[in-house]
Coordinates of C-alpha atoms in Angstrom, one line a residue:
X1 CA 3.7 -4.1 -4.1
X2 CA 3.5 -0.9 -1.9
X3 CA 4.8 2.3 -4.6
X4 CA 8.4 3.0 -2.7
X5 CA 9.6 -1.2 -3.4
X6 CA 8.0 -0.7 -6.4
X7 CA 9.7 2.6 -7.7
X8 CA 13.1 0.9 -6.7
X9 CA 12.7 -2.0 -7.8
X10 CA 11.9 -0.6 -11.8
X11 CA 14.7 2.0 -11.4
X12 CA 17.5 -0.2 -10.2
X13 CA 20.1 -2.2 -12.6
X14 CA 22.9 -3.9 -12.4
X15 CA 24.2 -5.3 -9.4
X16 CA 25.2 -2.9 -6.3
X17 CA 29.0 -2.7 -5.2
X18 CA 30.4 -1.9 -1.9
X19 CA 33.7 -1.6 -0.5
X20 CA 35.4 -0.8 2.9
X21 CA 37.5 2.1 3.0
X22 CA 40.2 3.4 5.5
X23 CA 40.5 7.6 5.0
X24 CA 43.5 8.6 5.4
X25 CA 44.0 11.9 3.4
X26 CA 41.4 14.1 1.7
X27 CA 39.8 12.1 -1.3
X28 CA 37.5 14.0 -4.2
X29 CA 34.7 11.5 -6.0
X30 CA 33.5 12.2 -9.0
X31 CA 29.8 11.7 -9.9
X32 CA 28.1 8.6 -11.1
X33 CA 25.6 7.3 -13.1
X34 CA 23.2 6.2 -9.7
X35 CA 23.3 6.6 -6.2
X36 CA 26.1 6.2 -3.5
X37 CA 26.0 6.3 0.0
X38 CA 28.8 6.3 2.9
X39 CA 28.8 4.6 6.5
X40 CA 31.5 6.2 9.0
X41 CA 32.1 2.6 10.8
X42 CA 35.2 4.2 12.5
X43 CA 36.0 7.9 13.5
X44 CA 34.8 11.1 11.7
X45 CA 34.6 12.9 8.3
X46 CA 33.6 15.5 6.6
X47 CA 31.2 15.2 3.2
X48 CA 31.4 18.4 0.8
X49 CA 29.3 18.9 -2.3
X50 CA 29.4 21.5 -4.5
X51 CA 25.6 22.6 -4.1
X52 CA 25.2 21.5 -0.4
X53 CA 26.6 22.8 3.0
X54 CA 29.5 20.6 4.3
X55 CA 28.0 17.5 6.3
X56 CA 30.1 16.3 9.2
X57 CA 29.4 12.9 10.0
X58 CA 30.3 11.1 13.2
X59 CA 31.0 6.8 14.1
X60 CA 27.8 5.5 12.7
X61 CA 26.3 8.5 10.9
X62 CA 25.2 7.4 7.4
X63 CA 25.3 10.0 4.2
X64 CA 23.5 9.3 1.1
X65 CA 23.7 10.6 -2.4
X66 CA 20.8 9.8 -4.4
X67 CA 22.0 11.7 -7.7
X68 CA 25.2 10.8 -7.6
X69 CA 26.9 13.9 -7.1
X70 CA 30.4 14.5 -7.4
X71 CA 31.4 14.7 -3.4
X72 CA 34.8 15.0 -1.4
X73 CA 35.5 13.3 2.0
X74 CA 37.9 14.7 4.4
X75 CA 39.0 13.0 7.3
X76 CA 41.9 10.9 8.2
X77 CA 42.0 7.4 10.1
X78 CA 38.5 7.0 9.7
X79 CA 37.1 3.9 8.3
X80 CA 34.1 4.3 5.7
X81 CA 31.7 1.6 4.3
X82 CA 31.2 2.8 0.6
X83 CA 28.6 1.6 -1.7
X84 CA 26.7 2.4 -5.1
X85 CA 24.1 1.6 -7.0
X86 CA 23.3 1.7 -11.0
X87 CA 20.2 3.2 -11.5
X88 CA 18.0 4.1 -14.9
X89 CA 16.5 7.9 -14.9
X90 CA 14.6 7.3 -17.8
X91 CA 12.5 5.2 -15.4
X92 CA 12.5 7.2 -12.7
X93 CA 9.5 8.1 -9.8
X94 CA 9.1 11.4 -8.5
X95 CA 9.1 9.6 -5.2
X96 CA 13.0 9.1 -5.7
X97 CA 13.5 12.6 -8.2
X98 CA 11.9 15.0 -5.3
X99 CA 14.8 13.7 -3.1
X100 CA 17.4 16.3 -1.9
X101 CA 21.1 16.1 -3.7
X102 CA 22.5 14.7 0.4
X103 CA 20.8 12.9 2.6
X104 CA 22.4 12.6 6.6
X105 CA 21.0 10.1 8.7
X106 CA 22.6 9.9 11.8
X107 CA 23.4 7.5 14.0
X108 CA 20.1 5.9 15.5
X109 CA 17.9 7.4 13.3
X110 CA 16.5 3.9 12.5
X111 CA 17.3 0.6 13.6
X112 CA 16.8 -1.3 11.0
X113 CA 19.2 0.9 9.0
X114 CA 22.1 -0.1 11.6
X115 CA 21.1 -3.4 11.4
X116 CA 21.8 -4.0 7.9
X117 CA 25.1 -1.8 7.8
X118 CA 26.2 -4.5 10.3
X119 CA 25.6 -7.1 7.9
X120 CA 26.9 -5.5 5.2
X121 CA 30.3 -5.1 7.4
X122 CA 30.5 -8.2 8.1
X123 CA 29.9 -9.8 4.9
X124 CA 32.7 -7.3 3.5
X125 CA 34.9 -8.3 6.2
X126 CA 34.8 -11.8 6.1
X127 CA 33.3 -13.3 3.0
X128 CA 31.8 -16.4 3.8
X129 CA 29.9 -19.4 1.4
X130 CA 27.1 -17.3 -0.1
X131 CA 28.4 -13.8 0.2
X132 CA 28.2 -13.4 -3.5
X133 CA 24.5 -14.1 -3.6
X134 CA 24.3 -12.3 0.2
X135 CA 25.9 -9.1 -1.1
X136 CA 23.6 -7.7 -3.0
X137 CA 20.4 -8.8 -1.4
X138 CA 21.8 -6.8 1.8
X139 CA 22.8 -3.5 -0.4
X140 CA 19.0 -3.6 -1.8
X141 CA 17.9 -3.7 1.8
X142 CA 20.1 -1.3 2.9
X143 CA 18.9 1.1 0.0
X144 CA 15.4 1.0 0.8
X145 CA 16.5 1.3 4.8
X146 CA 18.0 4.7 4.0
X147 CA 14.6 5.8 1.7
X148 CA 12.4 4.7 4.9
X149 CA 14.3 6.6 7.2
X150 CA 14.5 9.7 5.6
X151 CA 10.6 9.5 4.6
X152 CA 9.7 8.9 8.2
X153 CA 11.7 11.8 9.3
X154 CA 10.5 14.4 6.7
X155 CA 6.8 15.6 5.9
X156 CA 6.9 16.9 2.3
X157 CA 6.6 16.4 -0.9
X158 CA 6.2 12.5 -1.1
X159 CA 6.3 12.0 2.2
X160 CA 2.9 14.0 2.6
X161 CA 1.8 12.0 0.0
X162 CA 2.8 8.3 1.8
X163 CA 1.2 9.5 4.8
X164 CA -2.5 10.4 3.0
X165 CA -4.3 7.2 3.9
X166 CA -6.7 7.5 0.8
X167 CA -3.8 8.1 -1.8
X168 CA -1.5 5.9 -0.1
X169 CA -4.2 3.0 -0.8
X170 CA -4.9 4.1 -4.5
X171 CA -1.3 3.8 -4.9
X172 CA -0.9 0.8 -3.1
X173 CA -4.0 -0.6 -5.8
X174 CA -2.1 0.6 -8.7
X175 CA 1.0 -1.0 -8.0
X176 CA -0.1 -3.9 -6.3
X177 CA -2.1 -4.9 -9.8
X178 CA -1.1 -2.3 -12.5
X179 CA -2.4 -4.7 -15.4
X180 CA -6.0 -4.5 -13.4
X181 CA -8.4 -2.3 -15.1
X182 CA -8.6 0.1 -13.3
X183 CA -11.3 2.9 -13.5
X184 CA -12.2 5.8 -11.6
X185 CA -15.0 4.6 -9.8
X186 CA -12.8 1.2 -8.7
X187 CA -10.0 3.2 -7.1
X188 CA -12.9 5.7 -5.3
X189 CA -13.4 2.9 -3.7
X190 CA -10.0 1.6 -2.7
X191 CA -9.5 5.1 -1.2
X192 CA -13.2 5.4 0.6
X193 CA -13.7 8.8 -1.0
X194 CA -16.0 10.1 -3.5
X195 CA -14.7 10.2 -7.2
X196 CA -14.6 14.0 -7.2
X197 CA -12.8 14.2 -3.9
X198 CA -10.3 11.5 -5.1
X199 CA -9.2 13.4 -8.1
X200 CA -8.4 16.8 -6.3
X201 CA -7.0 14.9 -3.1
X202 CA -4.7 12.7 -5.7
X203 CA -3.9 15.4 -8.1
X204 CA -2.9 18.0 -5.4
X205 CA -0.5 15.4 -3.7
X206 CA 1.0 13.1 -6.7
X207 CA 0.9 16.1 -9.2
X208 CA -1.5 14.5 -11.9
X209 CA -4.7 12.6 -11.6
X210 CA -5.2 8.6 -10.8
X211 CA -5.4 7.7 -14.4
X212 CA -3.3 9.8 -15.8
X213 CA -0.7 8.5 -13.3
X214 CA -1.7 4.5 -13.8
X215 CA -1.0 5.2 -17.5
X216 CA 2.6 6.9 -16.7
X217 CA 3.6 4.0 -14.8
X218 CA 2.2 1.5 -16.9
X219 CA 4.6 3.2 -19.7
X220 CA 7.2 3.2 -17.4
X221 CA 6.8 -0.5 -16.5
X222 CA 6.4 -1.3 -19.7
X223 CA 9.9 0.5 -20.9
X224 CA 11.7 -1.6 -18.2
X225 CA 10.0 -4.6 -19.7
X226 CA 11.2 -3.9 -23.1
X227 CA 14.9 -3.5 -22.1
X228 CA 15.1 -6.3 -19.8
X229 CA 13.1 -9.0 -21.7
X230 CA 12.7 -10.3 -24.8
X231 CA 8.9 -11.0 -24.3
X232 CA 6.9 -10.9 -27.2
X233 CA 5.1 -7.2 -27.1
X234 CA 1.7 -8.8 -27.2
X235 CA 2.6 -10.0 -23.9
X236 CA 4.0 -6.9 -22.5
X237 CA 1.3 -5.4 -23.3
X238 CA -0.7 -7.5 -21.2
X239 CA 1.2 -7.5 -18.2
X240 CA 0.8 -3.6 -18.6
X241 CA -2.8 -3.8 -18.5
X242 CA -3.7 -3.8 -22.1
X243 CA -5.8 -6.5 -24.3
X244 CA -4.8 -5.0 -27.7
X245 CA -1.3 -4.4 -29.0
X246 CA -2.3 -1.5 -31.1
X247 CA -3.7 0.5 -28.3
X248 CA -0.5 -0.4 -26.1
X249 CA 1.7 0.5 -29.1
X250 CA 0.2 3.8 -29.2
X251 CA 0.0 4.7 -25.6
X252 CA 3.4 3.6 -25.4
X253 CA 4.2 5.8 -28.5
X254 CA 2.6 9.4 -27.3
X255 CA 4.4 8.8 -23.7
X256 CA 8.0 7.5 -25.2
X257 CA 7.7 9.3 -28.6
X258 CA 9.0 5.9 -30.5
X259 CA 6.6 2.5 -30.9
X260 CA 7.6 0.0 -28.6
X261 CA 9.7 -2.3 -31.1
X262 CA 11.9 0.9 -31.8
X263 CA 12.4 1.9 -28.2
X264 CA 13.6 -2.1 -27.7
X265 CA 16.1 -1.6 -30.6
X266 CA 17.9 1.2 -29.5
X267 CA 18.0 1.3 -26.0
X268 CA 21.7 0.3 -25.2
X269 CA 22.0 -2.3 -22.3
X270 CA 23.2 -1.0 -19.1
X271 CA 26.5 -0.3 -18.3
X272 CA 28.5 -0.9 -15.3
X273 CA 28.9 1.3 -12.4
X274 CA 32.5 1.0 -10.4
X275 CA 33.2 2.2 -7.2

């Protein structure tokens, strides 16, 4: 699994909810506990934040939130496809934290992104057999649509980091397989660099060095795991790359500051995000 489906896929919850809306007075939104994102399907409208210049956005333009934030829209007659997703900070990736507070993307800016707003239009329009099951698989899409086509439009921060050929494929490794063990030497090799020139290539672009990082997301994997499932931790600890369920206790223990079994018990089940 390449890192961006991967990072998603651990930080979304819950199922995804979208609406179409018709505009027709000034409307404030408060924040919420994910992301949101608006499609202007029909006329124009103007997106203010608090932190953020005003964004106007035009017939097709799409504007997305990825903290949340508390937002107005002002427009009238203008018809809006509104959606939302839950999402879990506590498992975050700095590949979705380093994003900015408003993203525009306007019209055209990719077509795959237009693509799927169609489809997500016209499954709100017209539910049809399978539109519960076709709903949400079309809002994923659409999320990681609006992720690609900011990152192929900017060239910081993460995006750098995508584009790096030999960091991309150590990343690719580590989420492709994070149970492998992995050593130094091994992902030299995915990346075709020396061991010394991986570390300082990795470090200066992800912000902490390639083991360092497997074992973050390992504990970050492993979290999800523990909320989600009711797998035995002997096999969590497995799927996380670890043999013993000592050692995976206390790795989990020094990144999480509880053991594993605690961090099950009190982590509350999600909660639902309405539109």
């Amino acid at each position: 699994m390449d890192v961006l489906s991967d990072a998603v896929a651990t930080l979304r919850i819950g199922r995804p909810h979208s609406s179409i809306v018709r505009l027709t007075s000034d409307r404030a939104l408060g924040a919420v506990a994910g992301a949101g994102f608006h499609v202007v399907l029909e006329g124009s409208c103007l997106v203010t934040t608090a932190s953020t210049p005003p964004v106007p956005l035009a017939a097709g333009d799409v504007v997305f939130l990825p903290r949340g934030s508390a937002h107005g829209l002002s427009g009238t007659d203008a018809v809006l496809l509104c959606g939302a997703y839950l999402l879990d900070r506590s498992r975050s990736h700095p590949l979705l934290d380093g994003l900015p507070p408003v993203i525009h993307l306007p019209s055209g800016s990719c077509d795959g992104l237009r693509t799927t707003v169609d489809l997500v239009g016209a499954e709100l329009r017209g539910p049809r057999p399978g539109a519960d099951a076709m709903l949400p698989a079309l809002l994923d899409v659409l999320l990681l649509q609006m992720l690609r086509a900011h990152y192929s439009e900017s060239d910081t921060g993460w995006a750098a980091t995508l584009r790096d050929p030999a960091v991309a494929a150590v990343l690719r490794a580590i989420h492709g397989d994070v149970a492998s063990p992995w050593t130094v030497p091994a992902l030299a090799a995915e990346a075709g660099l020396s061991r010394a020139s991986l570390g300082r290539r990795f470090t200066a672009l992800v912000g902490r060095p390639p083991l360092s990082y497997l074992t973050w997301w390992r504990m970050t994997v492993a979290a999800g795991l523990l909320t989600a499932s009711a797998a035995p931790l002997a096999t969590i600890a497995r799927q996380v790359g670890y043999t013993s369920e000592f050692a995976f206790a206390a790795a989990f223990k020094r990144s999480h500051g509880r053991p594993p079994g605690v961090f099950r018990r009190e982590s509350a089940p999600p909660g639902v995000l309405s539109l």
